[in-house]
CSV table of C-alpha atoms in Angstrom, one decimal:
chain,number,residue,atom,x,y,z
T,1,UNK,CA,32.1,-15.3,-57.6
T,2,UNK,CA,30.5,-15.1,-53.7
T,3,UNK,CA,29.6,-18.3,-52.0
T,4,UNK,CA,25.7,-19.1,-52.5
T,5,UNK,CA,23.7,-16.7,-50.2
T,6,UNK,CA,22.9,-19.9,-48.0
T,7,UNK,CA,25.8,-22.8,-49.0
T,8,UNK,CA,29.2,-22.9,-47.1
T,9,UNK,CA,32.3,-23.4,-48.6
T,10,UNK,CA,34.3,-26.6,-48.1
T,11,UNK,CA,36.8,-26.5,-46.1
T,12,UNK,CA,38.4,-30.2,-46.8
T,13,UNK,CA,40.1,-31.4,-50.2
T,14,UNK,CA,40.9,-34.7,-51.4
T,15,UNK,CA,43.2,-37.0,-49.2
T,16,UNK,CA,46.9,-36.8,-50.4
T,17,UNK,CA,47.2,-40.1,-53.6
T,18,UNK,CA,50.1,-42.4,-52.9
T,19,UNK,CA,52.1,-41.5,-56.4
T,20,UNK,CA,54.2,-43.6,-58.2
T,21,UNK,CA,56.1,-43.7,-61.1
T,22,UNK,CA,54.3,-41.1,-63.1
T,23,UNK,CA,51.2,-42.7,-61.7
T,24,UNK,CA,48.4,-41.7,-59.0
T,25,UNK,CA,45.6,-43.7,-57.7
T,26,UNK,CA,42.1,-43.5,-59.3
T,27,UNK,CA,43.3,-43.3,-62.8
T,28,UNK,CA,44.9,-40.2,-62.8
T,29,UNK,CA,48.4,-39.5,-64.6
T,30,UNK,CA,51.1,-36.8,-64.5
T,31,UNK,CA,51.6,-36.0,-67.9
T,32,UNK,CA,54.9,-34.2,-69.3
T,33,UNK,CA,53.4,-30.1,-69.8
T,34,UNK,CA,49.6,-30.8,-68.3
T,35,UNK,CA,50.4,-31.7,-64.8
T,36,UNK,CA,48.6,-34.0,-63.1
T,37,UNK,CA,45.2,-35.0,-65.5
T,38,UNK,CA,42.7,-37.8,-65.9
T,39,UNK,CA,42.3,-40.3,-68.5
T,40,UNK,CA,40.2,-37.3,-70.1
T,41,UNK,CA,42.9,-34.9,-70.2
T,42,UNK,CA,41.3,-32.7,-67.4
T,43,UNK,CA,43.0,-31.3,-64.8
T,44,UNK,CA,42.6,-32.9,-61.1
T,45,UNK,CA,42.1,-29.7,-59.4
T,46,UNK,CA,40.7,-31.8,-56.5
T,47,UNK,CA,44.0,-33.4,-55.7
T,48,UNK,CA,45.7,-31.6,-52.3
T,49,UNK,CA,43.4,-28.6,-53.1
T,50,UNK,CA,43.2,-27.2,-49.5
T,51,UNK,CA,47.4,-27.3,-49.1
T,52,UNK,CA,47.7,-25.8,-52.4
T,53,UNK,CA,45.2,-22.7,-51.9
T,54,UNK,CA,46.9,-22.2,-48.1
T,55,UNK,CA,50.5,-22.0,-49.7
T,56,UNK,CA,49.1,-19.4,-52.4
T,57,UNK,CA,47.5,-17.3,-49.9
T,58,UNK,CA,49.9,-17.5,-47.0
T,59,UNK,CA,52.3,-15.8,-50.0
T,60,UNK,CA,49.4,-13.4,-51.5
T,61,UNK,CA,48.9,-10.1,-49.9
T,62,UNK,CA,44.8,-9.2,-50.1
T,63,UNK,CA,43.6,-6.2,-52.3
T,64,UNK,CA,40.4,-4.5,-52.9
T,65,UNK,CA,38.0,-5.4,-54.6
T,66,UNK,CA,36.8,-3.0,-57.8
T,67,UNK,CA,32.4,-3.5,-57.8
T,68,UNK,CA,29.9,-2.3,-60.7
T,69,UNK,CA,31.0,1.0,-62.6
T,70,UNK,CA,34.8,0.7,-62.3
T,71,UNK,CA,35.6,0.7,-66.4
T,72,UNK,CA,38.0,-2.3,-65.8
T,73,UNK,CA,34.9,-4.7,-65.4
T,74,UNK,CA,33.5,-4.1,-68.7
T,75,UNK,CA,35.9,-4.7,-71.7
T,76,UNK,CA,37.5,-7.5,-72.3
T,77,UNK,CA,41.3,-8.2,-70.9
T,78,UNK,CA,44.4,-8.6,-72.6
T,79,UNK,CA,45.7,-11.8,-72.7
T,80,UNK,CA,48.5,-13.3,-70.9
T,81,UNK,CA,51.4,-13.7,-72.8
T,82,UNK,CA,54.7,-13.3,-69.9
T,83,UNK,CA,54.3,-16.6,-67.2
T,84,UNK,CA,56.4,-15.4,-65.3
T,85,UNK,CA,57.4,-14.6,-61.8
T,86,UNK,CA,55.2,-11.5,-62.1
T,87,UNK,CA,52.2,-13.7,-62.9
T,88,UNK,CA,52.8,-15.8,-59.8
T,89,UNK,CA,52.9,-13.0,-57.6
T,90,UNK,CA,49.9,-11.8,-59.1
T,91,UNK,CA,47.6,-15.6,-58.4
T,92,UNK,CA,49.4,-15.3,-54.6
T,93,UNK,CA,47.8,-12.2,-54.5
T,94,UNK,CA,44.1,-13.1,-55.9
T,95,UNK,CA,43.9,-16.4,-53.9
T,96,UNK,CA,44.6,-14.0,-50.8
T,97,UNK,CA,42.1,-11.2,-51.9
T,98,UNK,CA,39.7,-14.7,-52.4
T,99,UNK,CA,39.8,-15.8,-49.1
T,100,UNK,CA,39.5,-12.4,-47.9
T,101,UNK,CA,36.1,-11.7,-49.5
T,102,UNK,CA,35.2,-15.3,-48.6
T,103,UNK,CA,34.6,-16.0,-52.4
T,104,UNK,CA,34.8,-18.9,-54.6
T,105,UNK,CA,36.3,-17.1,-57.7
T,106,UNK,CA,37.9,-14.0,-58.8
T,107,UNK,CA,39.5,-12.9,-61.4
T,108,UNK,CA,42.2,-10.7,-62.5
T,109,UNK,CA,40.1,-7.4,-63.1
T,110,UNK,CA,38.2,-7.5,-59.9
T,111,UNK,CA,41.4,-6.7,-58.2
T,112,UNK,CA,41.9,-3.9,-61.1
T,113,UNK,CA,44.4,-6.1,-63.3
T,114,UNK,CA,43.9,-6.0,-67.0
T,115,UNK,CA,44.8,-9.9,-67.7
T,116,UNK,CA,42.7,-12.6,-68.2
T,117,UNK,CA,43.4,-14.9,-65.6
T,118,UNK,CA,41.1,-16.4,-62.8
T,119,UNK,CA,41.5,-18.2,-60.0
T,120,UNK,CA,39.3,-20.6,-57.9
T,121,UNK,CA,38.6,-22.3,-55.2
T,122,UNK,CA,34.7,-23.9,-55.1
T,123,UNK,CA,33.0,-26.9,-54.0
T,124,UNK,CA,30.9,-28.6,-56.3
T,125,UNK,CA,27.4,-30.0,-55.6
T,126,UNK,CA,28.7,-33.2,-54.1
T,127,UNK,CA,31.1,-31.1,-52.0
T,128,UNK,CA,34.5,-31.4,-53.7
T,129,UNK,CA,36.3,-29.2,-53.6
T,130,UNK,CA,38.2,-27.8,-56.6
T,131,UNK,CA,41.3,-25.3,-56.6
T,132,UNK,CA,43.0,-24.0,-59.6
T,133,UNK,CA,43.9,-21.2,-62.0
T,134,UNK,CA,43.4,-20.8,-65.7
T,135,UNK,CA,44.4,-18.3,-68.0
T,136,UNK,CA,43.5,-17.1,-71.0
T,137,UNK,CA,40.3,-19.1,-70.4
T,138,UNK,CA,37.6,-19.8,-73.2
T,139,UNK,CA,34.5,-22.0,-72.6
T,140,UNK,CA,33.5,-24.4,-75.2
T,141,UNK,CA,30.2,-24.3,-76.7
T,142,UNK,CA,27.9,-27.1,-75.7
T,143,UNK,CA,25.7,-28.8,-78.2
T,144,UNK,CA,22.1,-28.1,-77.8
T,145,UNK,CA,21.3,-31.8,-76.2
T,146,UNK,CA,24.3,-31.4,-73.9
T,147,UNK,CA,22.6,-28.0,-72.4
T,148,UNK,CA,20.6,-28.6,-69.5
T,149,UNK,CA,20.4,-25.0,-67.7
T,150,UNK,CA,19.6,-25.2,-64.0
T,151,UNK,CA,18.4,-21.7,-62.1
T,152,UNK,CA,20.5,-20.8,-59.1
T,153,UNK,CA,21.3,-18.1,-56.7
T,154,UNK,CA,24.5,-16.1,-57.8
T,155,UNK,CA,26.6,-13.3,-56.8
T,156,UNK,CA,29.3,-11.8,-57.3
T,157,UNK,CA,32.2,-9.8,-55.0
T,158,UNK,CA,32.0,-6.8,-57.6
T,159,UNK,CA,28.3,-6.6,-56.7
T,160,UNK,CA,28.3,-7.1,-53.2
T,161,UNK,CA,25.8,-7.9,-50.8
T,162,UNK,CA,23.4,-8.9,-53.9
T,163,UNK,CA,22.0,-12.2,-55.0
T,164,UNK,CA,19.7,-13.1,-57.9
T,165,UNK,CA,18.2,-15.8,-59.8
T,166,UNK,CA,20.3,-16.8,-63.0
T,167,UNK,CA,19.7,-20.3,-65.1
T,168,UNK,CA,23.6,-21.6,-66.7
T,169,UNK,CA,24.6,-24.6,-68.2
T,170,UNK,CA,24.6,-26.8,-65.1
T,171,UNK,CA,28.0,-28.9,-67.0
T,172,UNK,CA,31.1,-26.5,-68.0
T,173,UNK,CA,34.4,-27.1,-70.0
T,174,UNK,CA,37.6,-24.2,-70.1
T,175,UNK,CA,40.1,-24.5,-71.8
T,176,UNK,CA,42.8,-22.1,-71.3
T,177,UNK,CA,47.0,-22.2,-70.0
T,178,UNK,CA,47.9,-22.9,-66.7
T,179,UNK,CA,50.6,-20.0,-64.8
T,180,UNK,CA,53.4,-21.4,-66.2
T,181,UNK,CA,51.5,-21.6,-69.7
T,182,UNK,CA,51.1,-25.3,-70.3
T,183,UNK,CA,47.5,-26.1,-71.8
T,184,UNK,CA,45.0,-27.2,-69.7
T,185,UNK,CA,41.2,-28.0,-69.7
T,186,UNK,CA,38.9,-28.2,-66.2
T,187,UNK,CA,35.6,-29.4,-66.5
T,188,UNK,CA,32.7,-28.7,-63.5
T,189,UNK,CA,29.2,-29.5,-62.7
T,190,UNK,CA,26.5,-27.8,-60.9
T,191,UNK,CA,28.1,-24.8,-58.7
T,192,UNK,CA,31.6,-25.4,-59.5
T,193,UNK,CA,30.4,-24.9,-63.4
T,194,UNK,CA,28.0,-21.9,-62.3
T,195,UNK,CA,31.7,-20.2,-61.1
T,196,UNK,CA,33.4,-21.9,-63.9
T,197,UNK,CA,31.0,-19.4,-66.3
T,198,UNK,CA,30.7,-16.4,-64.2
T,199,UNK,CA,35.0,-16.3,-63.8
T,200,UNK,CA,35.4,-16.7,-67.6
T,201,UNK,CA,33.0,-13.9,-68.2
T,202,UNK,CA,34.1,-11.6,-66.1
T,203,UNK,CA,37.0,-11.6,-68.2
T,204,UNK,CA,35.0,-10.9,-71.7
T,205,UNK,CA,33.7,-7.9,-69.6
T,206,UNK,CA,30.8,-9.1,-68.3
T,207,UNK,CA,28.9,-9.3,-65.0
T,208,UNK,CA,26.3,-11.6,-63.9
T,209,UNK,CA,23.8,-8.9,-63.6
T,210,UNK,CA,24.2,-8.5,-67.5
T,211,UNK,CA,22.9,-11.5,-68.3
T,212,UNK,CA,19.9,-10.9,-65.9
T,213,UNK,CA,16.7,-8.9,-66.9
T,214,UNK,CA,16.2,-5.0,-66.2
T,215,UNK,CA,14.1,-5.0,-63.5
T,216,UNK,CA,16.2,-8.1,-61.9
T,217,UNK,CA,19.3,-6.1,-62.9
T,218,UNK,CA,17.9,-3.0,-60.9
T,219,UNK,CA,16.8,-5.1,-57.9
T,220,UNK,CA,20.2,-6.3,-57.5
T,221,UNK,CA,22.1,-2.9,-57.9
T,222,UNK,CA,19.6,-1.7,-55.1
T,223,UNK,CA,20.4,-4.9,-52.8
T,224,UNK,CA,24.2,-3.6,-53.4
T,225,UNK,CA,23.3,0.2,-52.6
T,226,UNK,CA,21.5,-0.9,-49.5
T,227,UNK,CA,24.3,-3.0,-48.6
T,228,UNK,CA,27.7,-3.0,-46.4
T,229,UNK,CA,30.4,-5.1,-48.4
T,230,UNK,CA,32.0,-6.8,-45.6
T,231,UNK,CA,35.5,-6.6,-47.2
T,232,UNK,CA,37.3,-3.8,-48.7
T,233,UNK,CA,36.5,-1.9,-52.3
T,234,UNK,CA,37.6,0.4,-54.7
T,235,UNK,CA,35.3,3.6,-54.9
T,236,UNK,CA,34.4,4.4,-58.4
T,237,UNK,CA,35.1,7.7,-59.4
């Protein structure tokens, strides 16, 4: 996903817990197979997140980014079945293709790789900042009083240079396997579950444009004709 047209990404995490035995302060717990969770079960992607997206980076080489049109964006991806060493080549690689783009989310397809896997690193709307990866990922369903949909400005690094209004579900929960393939469940609000939705579709195929309407669909496809991607893309065919 691209950074709001107007928001800056933050650049600090959360400052380093003191652990101790199989403890961290603030309530959260490493737990045997889920790494280091809250007393929810969800996964503290907050904790050393800046350190943790520099050392995935600094070992990723940056690819190119495929945009609208290339057929690898609209089917859905095979899942992940191999964690292996593979695998952790392949999240080096995305975090560096992230950062390159200056995005807050990719996933696996965007850098033309048929897996269902995404990674992220995107402040939410009190400025955390949350880094991760999930594969495999699959959204719960909220009840109908739990939806509150809020309107904001998204884009997307396989539509560059284009912004457009879309409402989501301002509260997200995805469930899914971490890269070595423990289970794991992340939760966001506001922006952070904005990317949260728009990472998980894009691996069911789906763009944010699709969920706009025509003529907002066709406004953004001409903001991306008129537009220079300032990072490097696939041509389509």
């Amino acid at each position: 996903m691209a950074q709001q047209e107007t928001d800056q990404k933050t650049e600090g995490g959360a400052s380093r817990a003191e652990r101790g035995d199989g403890f961290v302060a603030g309530g959260e717990t490493l737990v045997e197979g889920a790494g280091l969770v809250d007393d929810e079960g969800f996964v503290v992607d907050s904790q050393d997140a800046e350190a943790r997206e520099l050392a995935h980076r600094e070992r990723g080489t940056s690819r190119p980014i495929t945009v609208v049109g290339n057929p690898v964006l609209h089917k859905e991806c095979q899942d992940v079945t191999e964690f292996d060493d593979k695998l952790a080549a392949l999240v080096d690689d995305m975090f560096a293709s992230q950062r390159t783009a200056e995005g807050v989310g990719l996933a696996a397809n965007q850098i033309g790789v048929d897996l269902k896997v995404f990674v992220y690193d995107c402040p939410d709307d009190d400025g955390v900042r949350h880094t991760g990866v999930v594969c495999n990922p699959v959204l719960d369903e909220l009840p109908p009083e739990e939806r509150n949909l809020e309107d904001g400005n998204e884009g997307c690094l396989s539509v560059p240079t284009a912004y457009a209004e879309l409402a989501r579900p301002d509260y997200a929960v995805v469930r899914g396997q971490d890269a070595q393939g423990k289970p794991i469940k992340v939760r966001g609000t506001g922006y952070f579950a904005r990317c949260l939705q728009h990472e998980t579709d894009h691996l069911y195929g789906y763009l944010y444009i699709d969920r706009l309407s025509k003529r907002d669909r066709k406004d953004a496809l001409r903001q991306m004709e008129e537009g220079t991607p300032r990072y490097e893309v696939v041509p389509n065919a």
